[in-house]
Amino acid sequence: MFDCVAVVGATGAVGLEFLALLEQRGLPAKKVRLLASARSAGKRIPLKGNELTVEELGPDSFNGVDLAFFSAGGGISKQYAPIAAAAGCVVVDNSSAFRMDPATPLVVPEVNPEDVKAHKGVIANPNCSTIIMVVPVWPLHRANPVKRMVVSTYQAASGAGQAAMNELEQQTRDVLDGKPAQPKLMPFQYAFNLFSHNSDLYENGYNTEEMKMVNETRKMFHTEAINIAATCVRVPVMRAHSESINLEFTNPITPDEVRAILKDAPGVKIVDQRSPQHFPMPIEASGQDDVLVGRIRQDISRNDNRGIEMFIAGDQLRKGAALNGIQIAELL
Ligand code: A2P
């Protein structure tokens, strides 16, 4: 039983999902404290039949708090996670601030639950596209090591927070009303369009989101011997990311073997009906805990039967963020 659980960024898209999951999964906590910016201080949010008041985040916010879930951006995590940890609180951080820090475990409970034990006050929640990808890829990798993975993402607005979801909705209304779309948070028109993920580019031409998928996967799989290339794209979907994944295995593997492994894999639901065609869709993944996996087929570009293609969809706010954080807390 936790004495007090704090949610930093409680008014945001992930924070609100975290609160919904706290209630649904019954994480044992005597008290819950909601923290956000001064803009939201005093706002009331319903939880477990009560109304809790949002407090402004400050250096004293973590006294008496034993678990804190951070989802208010990397800057806030860098500033306040060390303060919280020094106050004796375990931080589950949804930002990218500590993910690649060698001293901080990066955990997806279906993949590397044992890594939580090594924490020194902070446990990092991986990037949402990475989490959704590794849930089905890990059990396959354990059965037949993956040598190379090529992934393309179709990422929802929810990944950029509540403001991005509002922007997609507003732009859609404006365009349908014959008005120009007005990009604010997003760099380009989002409604009825798609564009390369709006994170910074590295010298190699890959963006930060793509390199997170490469580096975070290697960290959690505890191997550098897996080659990964990603192309990340934002699509005008409100919630739940989809991904096309091409896998090259060490040994030959058939689609039936993949299905047999994934049938019993935790956090995976196979949606792979060829007639009538019913495959993973973001609208069906939304609000679900499981990552939907389908379009499982042999890669016909190879003649050695070591390639598999699949298409997945997973709720970015849930397994891609808040649910994974709650599952980490459950491990603790
Ligand atoms: P607020 O609503 O007060 O701005 P999202 O990812 O959906 O954009 O949500 C971001 C979350 O981070 C919100 O809860 C937001 O609170 C919170 N946040 C943003 N800036 C700060 C800050 N300076 N201090 C505390 N919380 C912040």
CSV table of C-alpha atoms and ligand atoms in Angstrom, one decimal:
chain,number,residue,atom,x,y,z
A,1,MET,CA,0.0,0.0,0.0
A,2,PHE,CA,1.3,3.4,-1.0
A,3,ASP,CA,0.7,6.2,1.5
A,4,CYS,CA,0.6,8.9,-1.1
A,5,VAL,CA,0.8,8.8,-4.9
A,6,ALA,CA,1.4,12.0,-6.8
A,7,VAL,CA,0.6,12.7,-10.4
A,8,VAL,CA,2.7,15.4,-11.9
A,9,GLY,CA,1.0,16.7,-15.0
A,10,ALA,CA,-2.4,15.5,-13.7
A,11,THR,CA,-4.4,17.8,-16.0
A,12,GLY,CA,-2.7,16.6,-19.2
A,13,ALA,CA,-3.8,13.8,-21.6
A,14,VAL,CA,-1.5,11.2,-20.0
A,15,GLY,CA,-2.1,12.4,-16.5
A,16,LEU,CA,-5.8,12.1,-16.8
A,17,GLU,CA,-5.4,8.6,-18.3
A,18,PHE,CA,-3.2,7.7,-15.3
A,19,LEU,CA,-5.9,8.8,-12.9
A,20,ALA,CA,-8.6,6.8,-14.8
A,21,LEU,CA,-6.3,3.7,-14.5
A,22,LEU,CA,-5.5,4.3,-10.8
A,23,GLU,CA,-9.3,3.9,-10.3
A,24,GLN,CA,-9.8,1.0,-12.7
A,25,ARG,CA,-6.9,-1.1,-11.6
A,26,GLY,CA,-7.3,-0.2,-7.9
A,27,LEU,CA,-3.6,0.7,-7.2
A,28,PRO,CA,-3.5,0.7,-3.4
A,29,ALA,CA,-3.0,4.3,-2.3
A,30,LYS,CA,-4.2,6.0,0.8
A,31,LYS,CA,-3.9,9.4,-0.8
A,32,VAL,CA,-3.5,10.9,-4.3
A,33,ARG,CA,-2.0,14.3,-4.9
A,34,LEU,CA,-2.6,16.1,-8.2
A,35,LEU,CA,0.2,18.4,-9.4
A,36,ALA,CA,0.3,20.7,-12.4
A,37,SER,CA,1.3,24.3,-13.3
A,38,ALA,CA,0.0,27.5,-11.6
A,39,ARG,CA,-2.5,27.7,-14.5
A,40,SER,CA,-4.4,24.7,-13.1
A,41,ALA,CA,-4.0,25.2,-9.4
A,42,GLY,CA,-7.4,25.0,-7.7
A,43,LYS,CA,-9.0,23.1,-10.5
A,44,ARG,CA,-11.0,20.1,-9.3
A,45,ILE,CA,-10.8,16.6,-10.8
A,46,PRO,CA,-13.1,13.7,-9.8
A,47,LEU,CA,-11.4,10.5,-8.5
A,48,LYS,CA,-12.9,7.5,-6.8
A,49,GLY,CA,-16.1,9.4,-6.0
A,50,ASN,CA,-14.3,12.4,-4.6
A,51,GLU,CA,-13.1,15.6,-6.1
A,52,LEU,CA,-9.4,16.3,-5.7
A,53,THR,CA,-7.9,19.8,-6.0
A,54,VAL,CA,-5.0,20.4,-8.3
A,55,GLU,CA,-2.0,21.9,-6.6
A,56,GLU,CA,0.8,23.9,-8.1
A,57,LEU,CA,4.0,21.8,-8.5
A,58,GLY,CA,6.8,23.1,-6.3
A,59,PRO,CA,9.9,21.9,-4.5
A,60,ASP,CA,7.9,20.9,-1.4
A,61,SER,CA,5.3,18.9,-3.3
A,62,PHE,CA,6.9,15.5,-2.6
A,63,ASN,CA,7.0,15.5,1.2
A,64,GLY,CA,5.2,12.4,2.4
A,65,VAL,CA,4.8,11.1,-1.2
A,66,ASP,CA,6.1,7.6,-1.8
A,67,LEU,CA,5.3,7.2,-5.6
A,68,ALA,CA,5.1,9.9,-8.2
A,69,PHE,CA,4.1,9.5,-11.8
A,70,PHE,CA,5.6,12.4,-14.0
A,71,SER,CA,4.1,13.4,-17.3
A,72,ALA,CA,4.7,17.1,-17.7
A,73,GLY,CA,7.6,17.1,-20.1
A,74,GLY,CA,11.3,16.5,-19.9
A,75,GLY,CA,12.2,19.9,-18.4
A,76,ILE,CA,9.9,19.4,-15.4
A,77,SER,CA,11.2,15.9,-14.9
A,78,LYS,CA,14.9,17.0,-15.0
A,79,GLN,CA,14.1,19.7,-12.4
A,80,TYR,CA,11.8,17.9,-10.0
A,81,ALA,CA,12.5,14.1,-10.3
A,82,PRO,CA,15.8,14.5,-8.4
A,83,ILE,CA,14.0,16.5,-5.7
A,84,ALA,CA,11.3,13.9,-5.4
A,85,ALA,CA,13.8,11.0,-5.3
A,86,ALA,CA,15.8,12.9,-2.6
A,87,ALA,CA,12.5,13.1,-0.6
A,88,GLY,CA,12.3,9.3,-0.6
A,89,CYS,CA,9.8,9.1,-3.4
A,90,VAL,CA,10.0,6.6,-6.3
A,91,VAL,CA,9.5,8.4,-9.6
A,92,VAL,CA,8.0,6.7,-12.7
A,93,ASP,CA,9.0,9.2,-15.4
A,94,ASN,CA,7.1,9.3,-18.7
A,95,SER,CA,9.4,11.9,-20.2
A,96,SER,CA,12.6,11.2,-22.2
A,97,ALA,CA,14.8,13.0,-19.5
A,98,PHE,CA,16.3,9.8,-17.9
A,99,ARG,CA,15.6,7.0,-20.4
A,100,MET,CA,19.1,6.6,-21.7
A,101,ASP,CA,20.8,7.4,-18.4
A,102,PRO,CA,22.7,4.2,-17.6
A,103,ALA,CA,21.8,4.4,-13.9
A,104,THR,CA,18.0,4.6,-14.7
A,105,PRO,CA,16.1,1.5,-15.5
A,106,LEU,CA,13.9,1.7,-18.6
A,107,VAL,CA,11.1,-0.7,-18.2
A,108,VAL,CA,8.2,-2.4,-20.1
A,109,PRO,CA,6.9,-5.0,-17.6
A,110,GLU,CA,6.2,-7.5,-20.4
A,111,VAL,CA,9.9,-7.2,-21.5
A,112,ASN,CA,12.3,-6.5,-18.7
A,113,PRO,CA,10.5,-6.4,-15.3
A,114,GLU,CA,13.6,-7.5,-13.4
A,115,ASP,CA,15.3,-4.2,-14.3
A,116,VAL,CA,13.1,-2.2,-11.9
A,117,LYS,CA,15.1,-3.7,-9.0
A,118,ALA,CA,18.1,-1.6,-9.9
A,119,HIS,CA,16.4,1.7,-9.6
A,120,LYS,CA,17.9,4.6,-7.5
A,121,GLY,CA,14.7,6.6,-7.2
A,122,VAL,CA,13.8,7.0,-10.8
A,123,ILE,CA,12.4,4.5,-13.3
A,124,ALA,CA,11.8,5.6,-16.9
A,125,ASN,CA,8.8,4.8,-19.0
A,126,PRO,CA,9.8,4.4,-22.6
A,127,ASN,CA,8.7,6.3,-25.6
A,128,CYS,CA,5.1,5.4,-26.6
A,129,SER,CA,6.0,4.1,-30.1
A,130,THR,CA,8.7,2.0,-28.6
A,131,ILE,CA,6.5,0.5,-26.0
A,132,ILE,CA,3.8,-0.5,-28.5
A,133,MET,CA,6.5,-2.1,-30.7
A,134,VAL,CA,8.4,-4.1,-28.1
A,135,VAL,CA,5.3,-5.7,-26.6
A,136,PRO,CA,4.8,-8.1,-29.6
A,137,VAL,CA,8.5,-8.1,-30.8
A,138,TRP,CA,10.0,-9.2,-27.5
A,139,PRO,CA,8.4,-12.7,-27.3
A,140,LEU,CA,9.3,-13.3,-30.9
A,141,HIS,CA,12.9,-12.2,-30.3
A,142,ARG,CA,13.2,-14.6,-27.3
A,143,ALA,CA,12.1,-17.5,-29.5
A,144,ASN,CA,14.2,-16.5,-32.5
A,145,PRO,CA,16.5,-13.5,-32.1
A,146,VAL,CA,15.6,-10.6,-34.3
A,147,LYS,CA,18.6,-9.3,-36.3
A,148,ARG,CA,17.0,-6.4,-38.0
A,149,MET,CA,13.8,-4.5,-37.7
A,150,VAL,CA,12.3,-1.8,-40.1
A,151,VAL,CA,9.4,0.1,-38.7
A,152,SER,CA,7.1,2.9,-40.0
A,153,THR,CA,4.8,4.6,-37.6
A,154,TYR,CA,1.4,6.2,-38.0
A,155,GLN,CA,1.2,8.3,-34.8
A,156,ALA,CA,-1.9,9.9,-33.3
A,157,ALA,CA,-2.3,13.4,-31.9
A,158,SER,CA,-2.5,12.1,-28.3
A,159,GLY,CA,1.3,11.5,-28.4
A,160,ALA,CA,1.8,15.3,-28.5
A,161,GLY,CA,-0.6,15.9,-25.6
A,162,GLN,CA,-4.0,17.4,-25.0
A,163,ALA,CA,-3.2,20.6,-26.9
A,164,ALA,CA,-2.4,18.6,-30.1
A,165,MET,CA,-5.6,16.7,-29.8
A,166,ASN,CA,-7.5,20.0,-29.5
A,167,GLU,CA,-5.6,21.3,-32.5
A,168,LEU,CA,-6.6,18.3,-34.7
A,169,GLU,CA,-10.2,18.7,-33.7
A,170,GLN,CA,-10.3,22.5,-34.3
A,171,GLN,CA,-8.5,22.2,-37.6
A,172,THR,CA,-10.9,19.5,-38.7
A,173,ARG,CA,-13.9,21.7,-37.9
A,174,ASP,CA,-12.3,24.7,-39.6
A,175,VAL,CA,-11.5,22.9,-42.8
A,176,LEU,CA,-15.0,21.4,-43.0
A,177,ASP,CA,-16.4,24.9,-42.5
A,178,GLY,CA,-14.3,26.1,-45.4
A,179,LYS,CA,-11.9,28.1,-43.2
A,180,PRO,CA,-8.1,27.7,-43.4
A,181,ALA,CA,-6.4,25.3,-40.9
A,182,GLN,CA,-4.3,27.2,-38.4
A,183,PRO,CA,-1.2,25.3,-37.2
A,184,LYS,CA,-0.2,26.3,-33.7
A,185,LEU,CA,1.6,23.5,-31.8
A,186,MET,CA,2.0,21.4,-35.0
A,187,PRO,CA,4.3,22.8,-37.7
A,188,PHE,CA,1.9,22.0,-40.6
A,189,GLN,CA,-1.8,21.5,-41.3
A,190,TYR,CA,-2.7,18.4,-39.3
A,191,ALA,CA,-6.3,17.8,-40.4
A,192,PHE,CA,-6.6,15.9,-43.7
A,193,ASN,CA,-2.8,15.7,-43.9
A,194,LEU,CA,0.1,13.8,-42.5
A,195,PHE,CA,3.7,14.8,-42.0
A,196,SER,CA,7.1,13.6,-40.7
A,197,HIS,CA,7.2,13.4,-36.9
A,198,ASN,CA,7.9,17.0,-35.7
A,199,SER,CA,10.9,16.1,-33.4
A,200,ASP,CA,14.4,17.5,-34.0
A,201,LEU,CA,16.5,15.9,-36.7
A,202,TYR,CA,19.9,14.4,-36.0
A,203,GLU,CA,22.9,14.8,-38.4
A,204,ASN,CA,22.1,11.3,-39.9
A,205,GLY,CA,18.6,12.6,-41.1
A,206,TYR,CA,16.7,10.5,-38.5
A,207,ASN,CA,14.5,12.5,-36.0
A,208,THR,CA,14.6,12.1,-32.3
A,209,GLU,CA,11.5,10.0,-32.2
A,210,GLU,CA,13.0,7.5,-34.6
A,211,MET,CA,16.3,7.3,-32.7
A,212,LYS,CA,14.3,6.7,-29.4
A,213,MET,CA,12.8,3.6,-31.0
A,214,VAL,CA,16.4,2.4,-31.9
A,215,ASN,CA,18.2,3.2,-28.7
A,216,GLU,CA,15.4,2.4,-26.1
A,217,THR,CA,14.7,-1.0,-27.7
A,218,ARG,CA,18.4,-1.9,-27.5
A,219,LYS,CA,18.6,-0.8,-23.9
A,220,MET,CA,15.5,-2.9,-22.8
A,221,PHE,CA,16.5,-5.9,-24.9
A,222,HIS,CA,20.1,-5.7,-23.4
A,223,THR,CA,21.7,-6.0,-26.8
A,224,GLU,CA,23.3,-3.8,-29.4
A,225,ALA,CA,23.1,-6.6,-31.9
A,226,ILE,CA,19.8,-5.6,-33.2
A,227,ASN,CA,19.7,-3.3,-36.2
A,228,ILE,CA,16.7,-1.0,-36.3
A,229,ALA,CA,15.5,1.7,-38.7
A,230,ALA,CA,12.4,3.7,-38.1
A,231,THR,CA,10.3,6.3,-40.0
A,232,CYS,CA,7.9,8.2,-37.7
A,233,VAL,CA,4.9,10.0,-39.2
A,234,ARG,CA,2.1,11.9,-37.6
A,235,VAL,CA,-1.3,11.0,-38.9
A,236,PRO,CA,-4.6,12.8,-38.2
A,237,VAL,CA,-5.9,10.1,-35.8
A,238,MET,CA,-6.9,11.3,-32.3
A,239,ARG,CA,-5.6,8.5,-30.2
A,240,ALA,CA,-3.7,5.2,-30.6
A,241,HIS,CA,-0.6,4.7,-32.7
A,242,SER,CA,-0.2,2.2,-35.5
A,243,GLU,CA,3.0,0.7,-36.9
A,244,SER,CA,4.1,-1.4,-39.8
A,245,ILE,CA,6.9,-3.7,-38.7
A,246,ASN,CA,9.3,-5.8,-40.8
A,247,LEU,CA,11.4,-8.3,-38.9
A,248,GLU,CA,14.4,-10.3,-39.9
A,249,PHE,CA,15.0,-13.3,-37.7
A,250,THR,CA,18.1,-15.3,-37.1
A,251,ASN,CA,16.4,-18.5,-38.2
A,252,PRO,CA,13.5,-19.3,-40.6
A,253,ILE,CA,10.1,-18.7,-39.1
A,254,THR,CA,6.5,-19.0,-40.4
A,255,PRO,CA,3.5,-16.8,-39.9
A,256,ASP,CA,1.8,-19.7,-38.0
A,257,GLU,CA,4.8,-19.9,-35.6
A,258,VAL,CA,4.5,-16.1,-35.0
A,259,ARG,CA,0.8,-16.5,-34.3
A,260,ALA,CA,1.4,-19.4,-31.9
A,261,ILE,CA,3.9,-17.3,-30.0
A,262,LEU,CA,1.8,-14.1,-29.9
A,263,LYS,CA,-1.4,-16.0,-29.0
A,264,ASP,CA,-0.1,-16.4,-25.4
A,265,ALA,CA,2.1,-13.3,-25.2
A,266,PRO,CA,1.1,-10.9,-22.4
A,267,GLY,CA,-0.3,-7.6,-23.6
A,268,VAL,CA,-0.9,-8.8,-27.1
A,269,LYS,CA,-4.2,-9.4,-28.9
A,270,ILE,CA,-4.1,-10.9,-32.4
A,271,VAL,CA,-6.5,-9.2,-34.8
A,272,ASP,CA,-5.7,-10.9,-38.0
A,273,GLN,CA,-8.8,-11.9,-39.9
A,274,ARG,CA,-8.3,-12.2,-43.7
A,275,SER,CA,-11.9,-12.7,-44.6
A,276,PRO,CA,-13.6,-10.3,-44.1
A,277,GLN,CA,-10.5,-8.2,-43.8
A,278,HIS,CA,-10.2,-7.2,-40.2
A,279,PHE,CA,-6.8,-6.0,-39.0
A,280,PRO,CA,-5.5,-3.7,-36.2
A,281,MET,CA,-7.0,-0.2,-36.3
A,282,PRO,CA,-6.4,2.8,-34.0
A,283,ILE,CA,-10.1,3.2,-33.4
A,284,GLU,CA,-10.3,-0.3,-32.0
A,285,ALA,CA,-7.1,0.0,-30.1
A,286,SER,CA,-8.3,3.2,-28.3
A,287,GLY,CA,-9.1,2.6,-24.7
A,288,GLN,CA,-7.7,-1.0,-24.8
A,289,ASP,CA,-4.8,-2.3,-22.7
A,290,ASP,CA,-3.6,-4.8,-25.4
A,291,VAL,CA,-1.5,-4.0,-28.4
A,292,LEU,CA,-3.4,-5.3,-31.5
A,293,VAL,CA,-1.3,-7.4,-33.9
A,294,GLY,CA,-2.3,-8.5,-37.4
A,295,ARG,CA,-1.3,-8.7,-41.1
A,296,ILE,CA,1.1,-11.3,-40.0
A,297,ARG,CA,2.7,-12.6,-43.2
A,298,GLN,CA,5.9,-14.0,-44.6
A,299,ASP,CA,8.1,-11.2,-46.1
A,300,ILE,CA,8.1,-12.1,-49.8
A,301,SER,CA,11.1,-9.9,-50.5
A,302,ARG,CA,13.3,-12.7,-49.0
A,303,ASN,CA,13.8,-16.2,-50.1
A,304,ASP,CA,15.1,-17.6,-46.9
A,305,ASN,CA,11.9,-17.5,-44.8
A,306,ARG,CA,13.6,-15.4,-42.2
A,307,GLY,CA,11.3,-12.3,-42.7
A,308,ILE,CA,8.0,-11.5,-41.2
A,309,GLU,CA,5.7,-8.5,-41.8
A,310,MET,CA,3.1,-7.3,-39.4
A,311,PHE,CA,0.9,-4.3,-38.6
A,312,ILE,CA,0.1,-3.2,-35.0
A,313,ALA,CA,-2.1,-0.6,-33.2
A,314,GLY,CA,-1.8,0.3,-29.6
A,315,ASP,CA,-3.3,3.0,-27.4
A,316,GLN,CA,-0.6,5.6,-26.9
A,317,LEU,CA,-2.1,7.1,-23.8
A,318,ARG,CA,-2.7,3.7,-22.2
A,319,LYS,CA,0.0,1.0,-22.9
A,320,GLY,CA,2.1,3.7,-24.6
A,321,ALA,CA,2.2,5.8,-21.4
A,322,ALA,CA,-0.1,5.6,-18.4
A,323,LEU,CA,-0.8,1.9,-18.2
A,324,ASN,CA,2.9,1.0,-18.6
A,325,GLY,CA,3.6,3.4,-15.7
A,326,ILE,CA,0.9,1.8,-13.5
A,327,GLN,CA,2.3,-1.6,-14.4
A,328,ILE,CA,5.7,-0.5,-13.2
A,329,ALA,CA,4.2,0.7,-10.0
A,330,GLU,CA,2.5,-2.7,-9.6
A,331,LEU,CA,5.9,-4.3,-10.0
A,332,LEU,CA,7.2,-2.2,-7.1
B,1,A2P,P1,-1.2,22.6,-16.9
B,1,A2P,O1,-2.5,21.9,-17.4
B,1,A2P,O2,-1.4,23.3,-15.7
B,1,A2P,O3,-0.5,23.3,-18.0
B,1,A2P,P2,-0.1,17.5,-22.1
B,1,A2P,O4,1.0,16.5,-22.3
B,1,A2P,O5,-1.4,16.9,-22.3
B,1,A2P,O6,0.2,18.8,-22.8
B,1,A2P,O7,0.0,17.9,-20.5
B,1,A2P,C1,1.1,18.5,-19.9
B,1,A2P,C2,0.9,18.4,-18.4
B,1,A2P,O8,2.1,19.0,-17.8
B,1,A2P,C3,-0.3,19.3,-17.9
B,1,A2P,O9,-0.8,18.7,-16.7
B,1,A2P,C4,0.4,20.6,-17.5
B,1,A2P,O10,-0.3,21.3,-16.6
B,1,A2P,C5,1.7,20.1,-17.0
B,1,A2P,N1,2.7,21.2,-16.9
B,1,A2P,C6,3.1,21.9,-18.0
B,1,A2P,N2,4.0,22.8,-17.5
B,1,A2P,C7,4.1,22.7,-16.2
B,1,A2P,C8,4.9,23.3,-15.2
B,1,A2P,N3,5.7,24.4,-15.4
B,1,A2P,N4,4.7,22.9,-13.9
B,1,A2P,C9,3.9,21.9,-13.6
B,1,A2P,N5,3.2,21.2,-14.5
B,1,A2P,C10,3.3,21.6,-15.8
